[in-house]
Tab-separated table of C-alpha atoms and ligand atoms in Angstrom:
chain	number	residue	atom	x	y	z
R	1	MET	CA	-0.118	0.020	-0.104
R	2	LEU	CA	1.288	3.385	-0.800
R	3	ASN	CA	0.081	5.597	2.125
R	4	THR	CA	0.364	8.889	0.216
R	5	LYS	CA	-1.968	7.501	-2.467
R	6	GLN	CA	-4.729	6.662	-0.129
R	7	PRO	CA	-6.920	9.649	0.558
R	8	VAL	CA	-8.675	8.092	3.511
R	9	LEU	CA	-5.307	8.053	5.509
R	10	ARG	CA	-5.424	11.741	5.374
R	11	ARG	CA	-8.601	11.540	7.626
R	12	PHE	CA	-6.684	10.247	10.647
R	13	TRP	CA	-4.598	12.296	13.430
R	14	TYR	CA	-0.800	11.971	13.499
R	15	ALA	CA	1.694	13.066	15.909
R	16	VAL	CA	3.920	15.307	14.139
R	17	MET	CA	6.066	17.197	16.361
R	18	PRO	CA	6.901	18.126	20.157
R	19	VAL	CA	4.978	21.499	20.650
R	20	ASP	CA	8.311	22.872	22.269
R	21	HIS	CA	9.648	22.897	18.684
R	22	LEU	CA	7.482	25.651	17.956
R	23	LYS	CA	8.381	28.123	20.604
R	24	ASP	CA	10.920	29.721	18.438
R	25	GLY	CA	8.797	30.163	15.245
R	26	PRO	CA	7.370	28.173	12.474
R	27	ARG	CA	8.635	24.532	11.420
R	28	PRO	CA	8.094	22.554	8.266
R	29	PHE	CA	6.857	18.932	8.205
R	30	THR	CA	5.852	16.583	5.618
R	31	LEU	CA	2.993	14.469	6.424
R	32	LEU	CA	1.631	12.063	3.913
R	33	GLY	CA	3.944	13.571	1.240
R	34	GLU	CA	2.300	17.021	1.985
R	35	PRO	CA	4.686	19.743	2.862
R	36	ILE	CA	3.128	21.735	5.890
R	37	VAL	CA	4.136	24.588	8.154
R	38	LEU	CA	3.171	24.511	11.771
R	39	PHE	CA	3.160	27.452	13.973
R	40	LEU	CA	1.558	28.764	17.212
R	41	ASP	CA	-1.300	31.169	17.144
R	42	GLY	CA	-1.927	34.117	19.264
R	43	LYS	CA	-3.364	31.682	22.076
R	44	GLY	CA	-0.413	29.336	21.710
R	45	GLU	CA	-2.546	26.859	19.925
R	46	PRO	CA	-0.775	24.970	17.134
R	47	ALA	CA	-1.705	25.766	13.489
R	48	ALA	CA	-1.108	23.905	10.367
R	49	LEU	CA	-0.923	25.427	6.886
R	50	GLU	CA	0.250	24.336	3.515
R	51	ASP	CA	3.784	25.106	3.260
R	52	ARG	CA	3.460	27.446	0.361
R	53	CYS	CA	2.923	31.356	-0.046
R	54	CYS	CA	0.106	32.308	-2.633
R	55	HIS	CA	2.275	35.128	-3.847
R	56	ARG	CA	5.440	33.598	-5.366
R	57	THR	CA	5.105	30.227	-3.824
R	58	ALA	CA	7.979	30.570	-1.072
R	59	LYS	CA	7.941	28.179	1.652
R	60	LEU	CA	5.969	29.969	4.622
R	61	SER	CA	8.365	27.792	6.933
R	62	LYS	CA	11.133	30.159	5.944
R	63	GLY	CA	9.062	33.094	7.559
R	64	TRP	CA	8.279	34.159	11.086
R	65	CYS	CA	5.584	34.560	13.513
R	66	LYS	CA	3.767	37.892	14.321
R	67	ASP	CA	0.999	38.432	16.599
R	68	GLY	CA	-0.362	34.739	16.221
R	69	ASN	CA	0.102	35.058	12.250
R	70	ILE	CA	2.774	33.845	9.872
R	71	VAL	CA	4.749	36.029	7.866
R	72	CYS	CA	6.263	35.077	4.709
R	73	GLY	CA	9.916	35.690	4.536
R	74	TYR	CA	9.965	36.683	0.892
R	75	HIS	CA	7.857	39.610	0.804
R	76	GLY	CA	6.051	39.723	4.067
R	77	TRP	CA	2.593	38.625	3.118
R	78	GLU	CA	0.837	37.622	6.211
R	79	TYR	CA	-1.558	34.647	6.964
R	80	ASP	CA	-3.819	34.011	10.073
R	81	ARG	CA	-4.162	30.509	11.623
R	82	ASP	CA	-6.754	29.610	9.187
R	83	GLY	CA	-4.651	30.466	6.242
R	84	LYS	CA	-6.256	33.588	5.288
R	85	LEU	CA	-4.316	36.331	3.872
R	86	VAL	CA	-4.565	39.349	6.180
R	87	MET	CA	-1.815	41.690	5.265
R	88	ILE	CA	0.055	42.664	2.080
R	89	PRO	CA	2.625	45.256	3.371
R	90	GLN	CA	3.382	46.741	-0.014
R	91	PHE	CA	-0.328	47.771	-0.252
R	92	PRO	CA	-1.377	51.335	1.092
R	93	PHE	CA	-3.440	50.891	4.174
R	94	GLU	CA	-6.877	51.684	2.496
R	95	GLN	CA	-6.319	49.336	-0.487
R	96	PRO	CA	-8.502	46.122	0.097
R	97	ILE	CA	-6.415	42.758	0.446
R	98	PRO	CA	-7.699	40.291	-2.254
R	99	GLU	CA	-9.365	37.154	-1.047
R	100	ALA	CA	-6.579	34.416	-0.907
R	101	LYS	CA	-5.770	31.589	1.448
R	102	ALA	CA	-3.266	29.089	2.121
R	103	ARG	CA	-4.812	25.579	2.717
R	104	SER	CA	-5.148	25.096	6.372
R	105	PHE	CA	-5.551	21.666	8.321
R	106	HIS	CA	-6.581	20.404	11.562
R	107	ALA	CA	-4.152	20.863	14.426
R	108	GLN	CA	-4.187	20.434	18.079
R	109	THR	CA	-1.781	19.478	21.076
R	110	ARG	CA	-2.028	16.307	22.963
R	111	TYR	CA	0.786	14.532	25.199
R	112	GLY	CA	2.971	17.338	24.519
R	113	TYR	CA	2.811	16.907	20.808
R	114	VAL	CA	1.207	18.736	17.929
R	115	TRP	CA	-1.166	16.433	15.936
R	116	VAL	CA	-2.411	17.104	12.635
R	117	ALA	CA	-5.253	15.594	10.257
R	118	LEU	CA	-4.992	16.825	6.766
R	119	ASP	CA	-8.925	16.099	6.149
R	120	GLU	CA	-11.910	15.845	8.287
R	121	PRO	CA	-10.913	13.258	10.910
R	122	LEU	CA	-12.757	9.930	11.149
R	123	SER	CA	-11.896	9.354	14.847
R	124	ASP	CA	-10.283	11.103	17.671
R	125	ILE	CA	-6.685	10.885	18.683
R	126	PRO	CA	-5.943	7.747	20.692
R	127	ASP	CA	-6.811	8.213	24.402
R	128	ILE	CA	-4.133	7.281	27.109
R	129	PRO	CA	-5.831	7.377	30.476
R	130	GLU	CA	-2.537	7.485	32.163
R	131	ASP	CA	-1.652	10.898	30.854
R	132	ARG	CA	-4.116	12.227	33.552
R	133	THR	CA	-3.786	9.523	36.224
R	134	ALA	CA	-1.816	10.571	39.363
R	135	GLY	CA	1.117	8.407	40.087
R	136	TYR	CA	2.196	8.212	36.333
R	137	ARG	CA	4.838	10.323	34.640
R	138	ARG	CA	5.283	10.968	31.031
R	139	ILE	CA	8.702	10.927	29.126
R	140	HIS	CA	9.114	11.988	25.680
R	141	GLN	CA	11.524	8.999	24.526
R	142	PHE	CA	12.103	9.162	20.970
R	143	TYR	CA	11.487	11.629	17.662
R	144	ASP	CA	13.325	10.030	14.762
R	145	LYS	CA	12.863	9.528	10.942
R	146	TRP	CA	13.007	5.867	10.076
R	147	ASN	CA	13.284	4.535	6.563
R	148	THR	CA	10.451	2.116	6.426
R	149	ALA	CA	6.683	1.884	6.107
R	150	ALA	CA	4.321	2.772	9.008
R	151	LEU	CA	2.489	-0.702	8.766
R	152	ARG	CA	5.998	-2.256	9.292
R	153	LEU	CA	6.385	-0.834	12.554
R	154	MET	CA	2.763	-1.574	13.662
R	155	GLU	CA	2.826	-5.301	12.619
R	156	ASN	CA	6.449	-5.583	14.292
R	157	SER	CA	4.739	-4.256	17.741
R	158	PHE	CA	2.484	-7.522	17.734
R	159	ASP	CA	5.076	-9.964	16.483
R	160	ASN	CA	5.972	-12.188	19.292
R	161	ALA	CA	8.337	-14.373	17.074
R	162	HIS	CA	10.925	-11.494	16.719
R	163	PHE	CA	12.159	-10.961	20.289
R	164	ALA	CA	14.472	-14.188	20.425
R	165	PHE	CA	16.098	-12.927	17.263
R	166	VAL	CA	16.208	-9.239	16.776
R	167	HIS	CA	16.418	-8.567	20.509
R	168	LYS	CA	18.762	-11.369	21.483
R	169	GLY	CA	21.088	-8.522	22.668
R	170	THR	CA	18.603	-6.977	25.125
R	171	PHE	CA	15.462	-8.850	26.412
R	172	GLY	CA	15.145	-11.785	24.058
R	173	ASP	CA	16.325	-15.243	24.481
R	174	ILE	CA	17.736	-16.896	21.320
R	175	ASN	CA	17.198	-20.254	23.095
R	176	GLN	CA	13.421	-19.551	23.250
R	177	PRO	CA	12.235	-19.112	19.697
R	178	LYS	CA	8.682	-20.375	20.062
R	179	PRO	CA	6.417	-17.487	20.324
R	180	GLU	CA	3.643	-16.817	22.834
R	181	LYS	CA	0.147	-16.661	21.568
R	182	TYR	CA	-1.762	-13.317	21.564
R	183	GLU	CA	-5.464	-12.988	22.557
R	184	ILE	CA	-6.773	-10.529	20.160
R	185	VAL	CA	-10.194	-8.910	20.348
R	186	GLU	CA	-11.110	-6.577	17.401
R	187	THR	CA	-12.564	-3.200	18.471
R	188	ASP	CA	-13.806	-0.210	16.254
R	189	TYR	CA	-10.573	1.552	16.689
R	190	GLY	CA	-8.473	-1.634	15.673
R	191	PHE	CA	-7.754	-4.243	18.240
R	192	ASP	CA	-6.794	-5.281	21.867
R	193	ALA	CA	-4.184	-7.908	21.985
R	194	GLU	CA	-3.047	-9.537	25.369
R	195	THR	CA	-0.066	-11.931	25.954
R	196	ILE	CA	2.345	-12.994	28.691
R	197	ILE	CA	5.930	-13.344	27.719
R	198	THR	CA	9.189	-14.413	29.667
R	199	ILE	CA	11.957	-12.088	29.013
R	200	ARG	CA	15.508	-11.976	29.908
R	201	ASN	CA	16.129	-9.579	32.589
R	202	PRO	CA	19.926	-8.539	32.553
R	203	PRO	CA	21.332	-6.566	35.430
R	204	ASN	CA	20.810	-3.277	33.729
R	205	ALA	CA	17.195	-4.076	33.477
R	206	ALA	CA	16.715	-4.413	37.239
R	207	ARG	CA	15.441	-0.823	37.692
R	208	ILE	CA	13.354	-1.022	34.524
R	209	THR	CA	11.643	-4.275	35.663
R	210	GLY	CA	11.714	-3.955	39.357
R	211	THR	CA	13.279	-7.148	40.018
R	212	THR	CA	16.649	-8.711	39.981
R	213	ASP	CA	15.606	-12.071	38.872
R	214	PRO	CA	17.423	-13.314	35.747
R	215	THR	CA	14.407	-13.707	33.853
R	216	THR	CA	10.642	-12.172	34.505
R	217	LYS	CA	7.287	-12.331	33.053
R	218	ARG	CA	5.695	-9.462	31.122
R	219	HIS	CA	2.020	-9.134	30.929
R	220	GLN	CA	1.091	-7.090	27.786
R	221	ARG	CA	-2.268	-5.622	27.250
R	222	ASN	CA	-1.613	-3.854	24.112
R	223	LYS	CA	-3.737	-1.857	21.695
R	224	TRP	CA	-3.496	-1.062	18.014
R	225	PHE	CA	-5.346	2.313	16.862
R	226	MET	CA	-5.954	2.283	13.152
R	227	PRO	CA	-3.968	3.131	11.043
R	228	PHE	CA	-0.498	3.829	12.595
R	229	CYS	CA	-0.732	4.145	16.420
R	230	ARG	CA	-0.012	1.504	19.158
R	231	ARG	CA	-0.022	1.170	22.834
R	232	LEU	CA	2.374	-1.414	24.486
R	233	ASP	CA	1.276	-1.786	28.078
R	234	MET	CA	3.621	-3.935	29.810
R	235	GLU	CA	3.187	-4.922	33.483
R	236	TYR	CA	5.928	-6.657	35.711
R	237	PRO	CA	5.246	-8.877	38.553
R	238	SER	CA	6.913	-6.180	40.562
R	239	GLY	CA	3.680	-3.912	39.682
R	240	ILE	CA	5.632	-1.667	37.506
R	241	ARG	CA	3.817	-0.697	34.301
R	242	HIS	CA	5.807	0.566	31.366
R	243	ILE	CA	3.557	1.900	28.821
R	244	ILE	CA	4.894	2.743	25.492
R	245	PHE	CA	2.870	4.881	23.084
R	246	ASN	CA	3.962	5.052	19.512
R	247	CYS	CA	2.707	7.024	16.484
R	248	ALA	CA	4.323	5.944	13.218
R	249	THR	CA	3.581	9.121	11.418
R	250	PRO	CA	3.871	8.614	7.641
R	251	VAL	CA	6.108	11.094	6.096
R	252	SER	CA	6.119	9.491	2.644
R	253	ASP	CA	5.611	5.872	1.570
R	254	GLY	CA	8.881	4.750	2.642
R	255	GLN	CA	9.688	6.933	5.616
R	256	ILE	CA	8.111	7.618	9.070
R	257	GLN	CA	8.538	9.979	11.893
R	258	VAL	CA	8.563	7.500	14.916
R	259	VAL	CA	7.086	9.115	18.191
R	260	GLN	CA	7.616	7.404	21.290
R	261	ILE	CA	6.083	8.482	24.729
R	262	LEU	CA	6.526	6.559	27.768
R	263	PHE	CA	4.143	6.431	30.872
R	264	ARG	CA	5.513	4.803	34.017
R	265	ASN	CA	4.067	4.319	37.509
R	266	ASP	CA	7.088	5.013	39.427
R	267	THR	CA	9.520	7.826	40.203
R	268	GLU	CA	12.740	9.654	39.045
R	269	ALA	CA	14.531	7.935	42.171
R	270	ASP	CA	13.123	4.552	41.108
R	271	CYS	CA	14.407	4.809	37.681
R	272	SER	CA	15.889	7.890	36.005
R	273	THR	CA	14.416	9.397	32.677
R	274	GLN	CA	17.864	8.885	31.149
R	275	GLU	CA	17.935	5.092	32.332
R	276	LEU	CA	14.408	4.479	30.955
R	277	ILE	CA	15.672	6.202	27.556
R	278	ASP	CA	18.826	4.366	27.180
R	279	TRP	CA	17.195	0.975	27.794
R	280	ASP	CA	14.396	1.672	25.214
R	281	ALA	CA	16.979	3.226	22.714
R	282	ALA	CA	19.035	0.002	22.635
R	283	ILE	CA	15.789	-2.200	21.962
R	284	ILE	CA	14.315	0.372	19.509
R	285	ALA	CA	17.548	0.359	17.667
R	286	GLU	CA	17.549	-3.455	17.136
R	287	ASP	CA	13.865	-3.072	15.648
R	288	ARG	CA	14.989	-0.018	13.510
R	289	ASP	CA	17.879	-1.747	11.978
R	290	MET	CA	15.695	-4.838	10.936
R	291	LEU	CA	12.830	-2.861	9.713
R	292	GLU	CA	14.796	-0.500	7.738
R	293	SER	CA	15.913	-3.642	5.850
R	294	THR	CA	12.368	-4.648	4.817
R	295	ASP	CA	10.681	-3.741	1.676
R	296	PRO	CA	9.150	-0.221	2.560
R	297	ASP	CA	6.048	-1.289	0.809
R	298	ALA	CA	3.880	-3.064	3.325
R	299	ILE	CA	1.893	-5.210	0.835
R	300	VAL	CA	-1.285	-4.610	2.452
R	301	ASP	CA	-3.140	-7.304	0.097
R	302	MET	CA	-2.477	-9.876	2.825
R	303	GLY	CA	0.994	-10.316	1.169
R	304	ARG	CA	-0.333	-12.547	-1.464
R	305	LYS	CA	1.911	-11.451	-4.014
R	306	ILE	CA	5.267	-11.581	-2.283
R	307	GLU	CA	5.483	-12.623	1.399
R	308	LYS	CA	4.977	-15.793	3.092
R	309	HIS	CA	3.295	-16.234	6.606
R	310	MET	CA	3.349	-18.075	9.912
R	311	PRO	CA	0.600	-18.309	12.625
R	312	SER	CA	2.268	-15.568	14.876
R	313	ASP	CA	1.988	-13.215	11.854
R	314	ARG	CA	-1.904	-13.043	12.758
R	315	PRO	CA	-1.927	-9.662	14.377
R	316	GLY	CA	-0.278	-8.158	11.205
R	317	MET	CA	-2.751	-10.106	9.028
R	318	ILE	CA	-5.760	-8.765	11.001
R	319	MET	CA	-4.107	-5.124	10.622
R	320	ARG	CA	-3.830	-5.775	6.635
R	321	LYS	CA	-7.387	-6.956	6.390
R	322	ARG	CA	-8.815	-4.047	8.633
R	323	LEU	CA	-6.761	-1.225	6.446
R	324	LEU	CA	-8.137	-2.982	3.258
R	325	ASP	CA	-11.536	-2.891	4.595
R	326	LEU	CA	-11.192	0.674	5.638
R	327	LEU	CA	-9.950	1.443	2.122
R	328	HIS	CA	-13.027	-0.447	0.527
R	329	SER	CA	-15.509	1.304	2.892
R	330	HIS	CA	-14.231	4.551	1.486
R	331	ASN	CA	-14.313	3.368	-2.079
R	332	GLU	CA	-10.774	3.253	-2.530
R	333	GLU	CA	-8.783	0.522	-4.080
R	334	GLU	CA	-5.329	-0.165	-2.697
R	335	GLN	CA	-2.682	1.652	-4.633
R	336	PRO	CA	0.024	-1.152	-5.052
R	337	ARG	CA	3.723	-0.805	-5.611
R	338	GLN	CA	5.410	0.354	-8.799
R	339	GLN	CA	5.806	-2.756	-10.733
R	340	ILE	CA	9.431	-4.050	-10.484
R	341	ALA	CA	10.865	-4.962	-13.949
L	401	FES	FE1	5.362	35.086	-0.093
L	401	FES	FE2	6.051	36.932	-1.763
L	401	FES	S1	6.357	34.922	-1.986
L	401	FES	S2	5.257	37.057	-0.080
L	402	CO	CO1	10.927	-5.239	18.529
């Protein structure tokens, strides 16, 4: 599936940038192949416009903010948060400004990130109750570009067969290749997926998992939110909850912006932010290395043309089917890869 060629994918919210990144002025981003500019309006709310001035097509992201509007850096034309042209500084004061607009998109802040939907959203931003639950802290772990498809990261999240191999350097056990089963319940937003896995618990993981045992169990109550968000809710026997939320924001067909936010029910004294970042950085680097080696076209048509499958691929197969159903329910056909000669 080519994400940029499926209009229905424009109707979901994606996490695009930590809102902090906008405090010094406008910033560009490419979402589903669409160049946009993000900035803060007069109330400090994020705004998203096409990154193109209607005068001589300069990128608005090269400009600056003024009183909650964005000013083009080329000749100073000024737009409000809805993209309406409100000022042409070369015009005399009494001369009316022509009706003109930069296209605007839906934007809001959640979990410290700016989220954008390019067209009318079909659903809300996935809810994370722990963000408003006492006793939990929120840590922005990663914000990186990966050269892979969004669906690849989603499928990998629910693939219990890769731990023993990809993660043999961290929590996986190469001698235990047999994957644990997932219990999957499909929902309107995607699915809930529950599993209990045994992981290696090396000494540097003791403060992460809350135990010094050489192995420990991880009870996972995970969720997939269509199309490209996931929640990995890991509970250890120590009572520690390690909840990873990701958005695999599609930049293009072969590139994603990986957003990873962690929620933990412990304190900085129990396990520091840096320890948590370092621990998950080693794990996610293992995933990244492998996922960037896969074919970025995720082949939604159940992989019939190219890929072979095994039973533990079932969560990913459900995703592919649900995404195909989504396309069909919006009268879209899957746009396949370019034919390789
Ligand atoms: Fe933007 Fe001229 S190109 S003001
Ligand atoms: Co992994």
